[in-house]
Amino acid sequence: MSKKVIVVGAGHAAGQVAVSLRQKGFDGAITLVGEEAYAPYQRPPLSKAFLAGELDANRLMFKPERYYPEHNIELELNTRVESIDRENKSVALSSGKQLDYDWLVLTTGSRVRKAPIPGSELANVHYLRNITDVEAIRSGLTPGSNLVIVGAGYIGLEVAAIAKKGGLNVTVLEMAERPLQRAVAPELSDFYTKLHTDAGVDLRCNVRIESFSGSTAVTGVNLKGAAPLPADIVIIGIGILPNTELAEAAGLTIDNGIAVDEFCRTEDPSILSAGDCTSHPNRLLGRRLRLESVHNALEQAKTVACTICGEPVEYAQIPWFWSDQYDIKLQIVGLSEGYDTVILRGEPASKHFAAFYLKGNKLLSVDAINSAREFMLAKKLLAKGAELDVEQLKDMSIPFKDIATAALA
C-alpha cells in the first residue's frame, strides 16, 4: 500500500521536503497544506528585491507551478490544519476534510511578534511576513511620504534601505541602545548606524513609543519625552514567534520550538518537523537551539526526507545568515553568543571588512561585510571547531588566508 506524507505548512521547509522526497525516489502520496494562497515561495526577497519591485511574485516561487502536478504533489492552499489525531494518524482541515497519514511533517514556521501599542490597528500600520503584507506595504511607499519603522533589526534596516532609495522620508525607532543589538557587536552597530544616517535615515535608539495617532489611518507616532512624528505609513518589525500551538495541542514536546532529535523526529515516530518552528540538538555547537534561517529550513527538510526514506542522516551544521542593505552584503556564519573578544580585520570605512567573535581562542562567529573570502574560510573553521591565534588575527600584516590554512591543517 502506498505511503502518505502530509506536510503542514507551505514555506521553504515544506517545499524542500516535497522536492527531496521525490528526488530520493519516494513514490507515495505527498500533500502540502498551507494557509496562504501561494505554493511555497522564497521569503528573503520580501524585504529586499520584491519590496523594491524588482521581482514579481512568480519569480519568488520555490518551484514553477507545473512542478507539483508533474510530481504528483497535492497542494491544499488557503487551508489550515485544525488538529492532529495521533492515535488514528489523521489531521482535520479547516475545509472540513480529514486526511490520513503515515508520516506527518510539521513545517509550521513562525509569525510576527505583535507590538502592544495603542493605535496599531489603524490602517497603514503593517507587519512584513508574506507576499500579501508586502503588496499592501508597496502601495504606500510613495516618494516623499513619511515612513516610520519600528525596530532596527535586519528586517527594519533592509526596509529602510529600500524605502530611502525609493525617495521616502524614513525614520527608524529602536527601543534598545543600538541597532542590531541582539545580533552584532557594537562595532557593527556603529557601522550600520553610519551607513543609514549617511543615506539620510533618521535612526533613533532608546526610544519609547506611546501610541500611533489617527482616526482611521495612521497619521503620526507619539513618543515618550519627544515630539510626535508624522507618519503616512508604519512598518513594525520586532521579531517573530515559532508556530508551535498545533504541535502542543497534539501533546508533542515544546522546548523553545517543537523539540526534534538530530534526525528531525519528534517523540512520535510518525511525526517530524523542520524549520523556524523547531528546536534541535546541534553536535557541532554542543547545545539545543532554534534557528530562524532559510539555510536551516532547507537543510532540516532534506534531513526529514532522508529519515522518511529510511536513510537517516544526522543534521549538524554551522548556521549562516545574510542581509542586503544598500551596496552592503553582510554574511554571518556561526553564533556570537558568549563571545569575549571581537577583532576587526579591515577598515569599516572601506565597506570591506570582517568581525571575528571569539571566546578565548575559540572562534564562535564571523560577520563579513562585502568579504566573501573571509565568510567561506570561516565556515570551514567553525565546522572544524578551530582555535585561532588571537595575536596573529590582530596582526593585519598576516593574510587571513594564511591564518585559516594553519588552523585547518
Coordinates of C-alpha atoms in Angstrom, one line a residue, residues 9-348:
G9 CA 2.9 24.5 6.1
A10 CA 3.9 25.7 2.7
G11 CA 7.2 27.6 3.2
H12 CA 10.8 26.9 2.4
A13 CA 11.0 23.8 4.6
A14 CA 7.7 22.3 3.2
G15 CA 8.7 22.9 -0.4
Q16 CA 12.1 21.3 0.2
V17 CA 10.6 18.3 2.0
A18 CA 8.4 17.5 -1.1
V19 CA 11.2 18.1 -3.6
S20 CA 13.7 16.0 -1.6
L21 CA 11.3 13.1 -1.1
R22 CA 10.8 12.9 -4.9
Q23 CA 14.5 13.2 -5.6
K24 CA 15.1 10.3 -3.2
G25 CA 12.6 8.1 -5.1
F26 CA 9.7 8.3 -2.6
D27 CA 6.6 7.3 -4.7
G28 CA 3.9 7.7 -2.1
A29 CA 1.3 10.5 -1.8
I30 CA 2.5 13.9 -0.7
T31 CA 0.1 16.7 0.3
L32 CA 1.2 20.2 1.3
V33 CA -1.3 22.1 3.4
G34 CA -0.7 25.9 3.5
E35 CA -2.7 28.8 4.9
E36 CA -1.7 31.2 2.2
A37 CA -3.0 31.2 -1.4
Y38 CA 0.5 30.6 -2.7
A39 CA 2.6 27.5 -3.2
P40 CA 6.0 27.5 -1.4
Y41 CA 8.0 30.6 -2.1
Q42 CA 11.2 32.4 -1.1
R43 CA 10.9 34.7 1.9
P44 CA 14.2 36.7 2.0
P45 CA 13.4 38.8 -1.1
L46 CA 10.2 40.0 0.5
S47 CA 12.2 42.7 2.4
K48 CA 14.7 43.2 -0.4
A49 CA 14.1 42.8 -4.2
F50 CA 10.4 42.0 -4.1
L51 CA 9.7 45.0 -1.8
A52 CA 11.7 47.2 -4.2
G53 CA 9.5 46.0 -7.1
E54 CA 12.5 44.3 -8.8
L55 CA 10.8 40.8 -8.7
D56 CA 7.3 39.8 -9.3
A57 CA 5.5 37.1 -7.3
N58 CA 6.2 34.4 -10.0
R59 CA 9.9 34.8 -9.5
L60 CA 9.6 34.2 -5.8
M61 CA 8.2 30.7 -6.3
F62 CA 10.2 27.8 -4.9
K63 CA 9.3 25.7 -7.9
P64 CA 7.2 26.5 -11.0
E65 CA 3.5 25.9 -10.7
R66 CA 3.7 22.9 -13.1
Y67 CA 6.2 21.2 -10.8
Y68 CA 3.6 20.0 -8.3
P69 CA 1.2 18.2 -10.6
E70 CA 4.1 16.8 -12.7
H71 CA 5.5 15.2 -9.5
N72 CA 2.2 14.1 -8.0
I73 CA 2.3 16.6 -5.1
E74 CA -1.1 17.8 -4.0
L75 CA -1.5 21.4 -2.7
E76 CA -4.2 22.2 -0.2
L77 CA -3.9 26.1 -0.1
N78 CA -5.9 28.6 1.8
T79 CA -6.3 25.8 4.3
R80 CA -5.4 25.4 7.9
V81 CA -4.8 22.2 9.8
E82 CA -7.1 22.4 12.8
S83 CA -6.0 19.4 14.8
I84 CA -3.9 16.3 14.8
D85 CA -5.2 12.9 15.8
R86 CA -2.1 11.0 16.7
E87 CA -3.8 7.8 17.6
N88 CA -5.6 7.4 14.3
K89 CA -2.8 9.2 12.3
S90 CA -5.0 11.8 10.7
V91 CA -5.4 15.6 10.5
A92 CA -8.6 17.7 10.4
L93 CA -8.5 20.6 7.9
S94 CA -10.4 23.9 8.0
S95 CA -12.1 22.9 4.8
G96 CA -13.8 20.0 6.6
K97 CA -11.6 17.4 5.1
Q98 CA -9.8 14.7 7.2
L99 CA -6.6 13.3 5.8
D100 CA -4.8 10.2 6.9
Y101 CA -1.0 10.0 7.1
D102 CA 1.8 7.6 7.5
W103 CA 4.2 10.5 8.2
L104 CA 3.2 14.0 9.3
V105 CA 5.8 16.8 8.8
L106 CA 5.3 20.0 10.8
T107 CA 6.8 22.9 8.9
T108 CA 4.5 25.5 10.6
G109 CA 7.1 28.2 10.6
S110 CA 6.7 31.4 12.6
R111 CA 4.6 34.6 12.8
V112 CA 5.4 38.2 13.5
R113 CA 5.6 39.4 17.1
K114 CA 2.8 41.9 17.6
A115 CA 3.5 45.3 19.2
P116 CA 1.1 46.1 22.1
I117 CA 0.9 49.8 21.1
P118 CA -2.4 51.7 21.1
G119 CA -3.4 52.6 17.6
S120 CA -1.6 49.6 16.0
E121 CA -4.9 48.6 14.4
L122 CA -5.1 51.7 12.3
A123 CA -4.8 51.4 8.5
N124 CA -1.3 51.7 7.0
V125 CA 0.3 50.1 10.1
H126 CA 1.9 47.0 8.7
Y127 CA 3.9 43.9 9.6
L128 CA 6.1 42.2 6.9
R129 CA 5.9 38.4 6.8
N130 CA 4.3 37.3 3.5
I131 CA 3.5 38.3 -0.1
T132 CA 0.2 39.9 0.9
D133 CA 1.9 42.0 3.5
V134 CA 4.5 43.3 1.0
E135 CA 1.9 44.1 -1.6
A136 CA 0.0 46.2 0.9
I137 CA 3.2 47.9 2.0
R138 CA 4.4 48.7 -1.5
S139 CA 1.2 50.6 -2.3
G140 CA 2.1 53.1 0.5
L141 CA 5.8 53.5 -0.4
T142 CA 5.3 56.7 -2.5
P143 CA 8.2 59.2 -2.8
G144 CA 8.0 62.0 -0.3
S145 CA 5.9 60.0 2.1
N146 CA 6.8 59.7 5.8
L147 CA 7.7 56.1 6.7
V148 CA 8.3 55.2 10.4
I149 CA 9.8 51.8 11.0
V150 CA 9.6 50.3 14.5
G151 CA 12.5 48.0 15.2
A152 CA 16.1 48.3 14.0
G153 CA 16.7 44.6 13.3
Y154 CA 17.6 43.2 9.9
I155 CA 14.0 43.4 8.5
G156 CA 13.6 47.0 9.7
L157 CA 17.0 48.1 8.3
E158 CA 16.5 46.3 5.0
V159 CA 13.2 48.0 4.5
A160 CA 14.7 51.4 5.5
A161 CA 17.3 50.9 2.8
I162 CA 14.7 50.1 0.1
A163 CA 12.4 53.0 1.1
K164 CA 15.2 55.5 1.3
K165 CA 16.4 54.6 -2.2
G166 CA 12.7 55.0 -3.2
G167 CA 12.6 58.6 -2.1
L168 CA 10.7 58.3 1.2
N169 CA 11.4 60.2 4.4
V170 CA 12.5 57.3 6.7
T171 CA 12.6 57.2 10.5
V172 CA 13.7 54.1 12.3
L173 CA 12.8 53.8 16.0
E174 CA 14.6 51.3 18.2
M175 CA 13.9 50.6 21.9
A176 CA 17.4 49.2 22.5
E177 CA 20.6 51.2 22.9
R178 CA 21.8 50.4 19.4
P179 CA 20.6 48.8 16.1
L180 CA 21.0 45.1 15.8
Q181 CA 21.9 44.9 19.4
R182 CA 20.9 41.3 19.9
A183 CA 22.8 40.2 16.8
V184 CA 26.1 42.0 16.4
A185 CA 28.9 43.7 18.3
P186 CA 28.8 47.5 19.0
E187 CA 31.4 48.0 16.2
L188 CA 28.9 46.6 13.7
S189 CA 26.1 48.6 15.2
D190 CA 28.2 51.7 14.7
F191 CA 28.8 50.7 11.1
Y192 CA 25.2 50.3 10.3
T193 CA 24.2 53.5 12.1
K194 CA 26.6 55.5 10.0
L195 CA 25.5 53.6 6.8
H196 CA 21.9 54.6 7.3
T197 CA 22.4 58.1 8.7
D198 CA 24.7 58.9 5.8
A199 CA 21.9 57.8 3.5
G200 CA 19.5 60.2 5.2
V201 CA 17.7 57.8 7.5
D202 CA 16.7 59.3 10.9
L203 CA 17.8 56.4 13.1
R204 CA 16.8 56.8 16.8
C205 CA 17.6 54.4 19.7
N206 CA 16.5 54.3 23.3
V207 CA 13.0 55.3 22.1
R208 CA 9.7 54.5 23.7
I209 CA 6.5 54.7 21.6
E210 CA 3.4 55.7 23.5
S211 CA 0.8 55.3 20.7
F212 CA 0.0 55.7 17.0
S213 CA -2.4 58.6 16.2
G214 CA -5.0 58.9 13.5
S215 CA -8.8 58.4 13.1
T216 CA -9.0 55.5 10.6
A217 CA -5.4 55.6 9.1
V218 CA -2.2 56.3 10.9
T219 CA -1.0 59.9 10.8
G220 CA 1.6 60.0 13.5
V221 CA 3.7 58.3 16.1
N222 CA 3.6 59.6 19.7
L223 CA 6.9 59.2 21.6
K224 CA 7.7 59.4 25.3
G225 CA 9.6 62.5 26.1
A226 CA 9.9 63.7 22.4
A227 CA 7.9 65.5 19.8
P228 CA 5.5 63.3 17.8
L229 CA 6.5 62.1 14.3
P230 CA 4.4 62.5 11.2
A231 CA 3.7 59.1 9.6
D232 CA 1.9 58.2 6.4
I233 CA 2.9 54.5 6.8
V234 CA 4.3 52.5 9.7
I235 CA 6.1 49.1 9.5
I236 CA 6.6 47.1 12.7
G237 CA 9.5 44.6 12.8
I238 CA 10.2 43.4 16.3
G239 CA 10.9 39.7 15.8
I240 CA 9.0 36.5 15.2
L241 CA 7.5 33.7 17.3
P242 CA 7.5 30.0 16.4
N243 CA 4.2 28.4 15.5
T244 CA 4.0 25.6 17.9
E245 CA 0.4 25.6 19.0
L246 CA -0.7 22.8 16.7
A247 CA 2.1 20.5 18.0
E248 CA 1.5 21.5 21.6
A249 CA -2.2 20.7 21.3
A250 CA -1.3 17.3 20.0
G251 CA 0.8 16.6 23.1
L252 CA 4.2 17.0 21.5
T253 CA 7.1 18.4 23.5
I254 CA 7.8 22.1 23.1
D255 CA 11.2 23.4 24.1
N256 CA 11.6 26.9 22.5
G257 CA 10.1 25.3 19.4
I258 CA 8.9 21.8 18.5
A259 CA 11.5 19.6 20.0
V260 CA 13.1 17.2 17.5
D261 CA 16.2 15.0 17.6
E262 CA 19.2 15.1 15.2
F263 CA 17.1 13.3 12.5
C264 CA 14.2 15.8 12.8
R265 CA 12.0 13.3 14.6
T266 CA 9.6 14.3 17.4
E267 CA 8.9 11.8 20.2
D268 CA 6.1 10.5 18.0
P269 CA 7.8 8.2 15.4
S270 CA 5.3 9.2 12.7
I271 CA 5.7 13.0 13.2
L272 CA 8.8 15.0 12.1
S273 CA 9.4 18.7 12.0
A274 CA 11.7 21.3 10.3
G275 CA 12.3 25.0 10.0
D276 CA 11.7 28.1 12.2
C277 CA 9.3 26.2 14.4
T278 CA 11.8 23.6 15.6
S279 CA 14.4 23.3 18.3
H280 CA 17.2 20.7 17.6
P281 CA 20.4 19.4 19.2
N282 CA 23.5 20.6 17.3
R283 CA 26.5 18.4 17.9
L284 CA 28.9 21.0 16.4
L285 CA 27.7 23.7 18.8
G286 CA 27.1 21.4 21.7
R287 CA 23.6 22.6 22.6
R288 CA 20.0 22.7 21.6
L289 CA 18.9 25.7 19.6
R290 CA 16.1 27.1 17.4
L291 CA 17.2 28.9 14.2
E292 CA 15.3 31.4 12.0
S293 CA 17.1 31.0 8.7
V294 CA 16.5 29.7 5.2
H295 CA 19.6 27.5 5.4
N296 CA 18.3 25.8 8.5
A297 CA 14.8 25.3 6.9
L298 CA 16.2 23.8 3.7
E299 CA 18.8 21.5 5.4
Q300 CA 16.4 20.2 8.0
A301 CA 13.9 19.5 5.3
K302 CA 16.5 17.4 3.5
T303 CA 17.1 15.5 6.8
V304 CA 13.3 14.9 7.1
A305 CA 13.3 13.3 3.6
C306 CA 16.2 11.1 4.5
T307 CA 14.5 9.9 7.7
I308 CA 11.2 9.1 5.9
C309 CA 13.1 7.2 3.2
G310 CA 14.9 5.1 5.8
E311 CA 18.3 6.7 5.2
P312 CA 18.7 8.9 8.3
V313 CA 21.5 11.4 8.2
E314 CA 22.3 13.5 11.3
Y315 CA 21.6 17.2 11.0
A316 CA 24.6 19.1 12.4
Q317 CA 25.6 22.2 10.6
I318 CA 27.0 25.6 11.4
P319 CA 24.3 28.3 11.0
W320 CA 24.7 31.1 8.5
F321 CA 22.6 34.1 7.5
W322 CA 22.8 37.2 5.3
S323 CA 21.4 40.7 4.9
D324 CA 21.5 43.1 2.0
Q325 CA 21.3 46.8 2.7
Y326 CA 22.2 49.4 0.0
D327 CA 25.5 48.2 -1.5
I328 CA 26.4 46.1 1.6
K329 CA 26.2 42.4 1.7
L330 CA 26.5 41.1 5.3
Q331 CA 27.2 37.4 5.6
I332 CA 27.2 35.8 9.1
V333 CA 28.4 32.4 10.0
G334 CA 28.2 30.9 13.4
L335 CA 26.5 32.3 16.6
S336 CA 28.3 35.0 18.5
E337 CA 26.6 34.4 21.8
G338 CA 29.1 34.2 24.7
Y339 CA 32.0 36.0 22.9
D340 CA 34.6 37.9 25.0
T341 CA 36.7 39.3 22.1
V342 CA 35.8 41.0 18.8
I343 CA 38.6 41.6 16.3
L344 CA 38.0 43.6 13.2
R345 CA 40.1 42.9 10.1
G346 CA 39.8 45.6 7.5
E347 CA 38.5 49.2 7.8
P348 CA 34.8 49.8 8.2

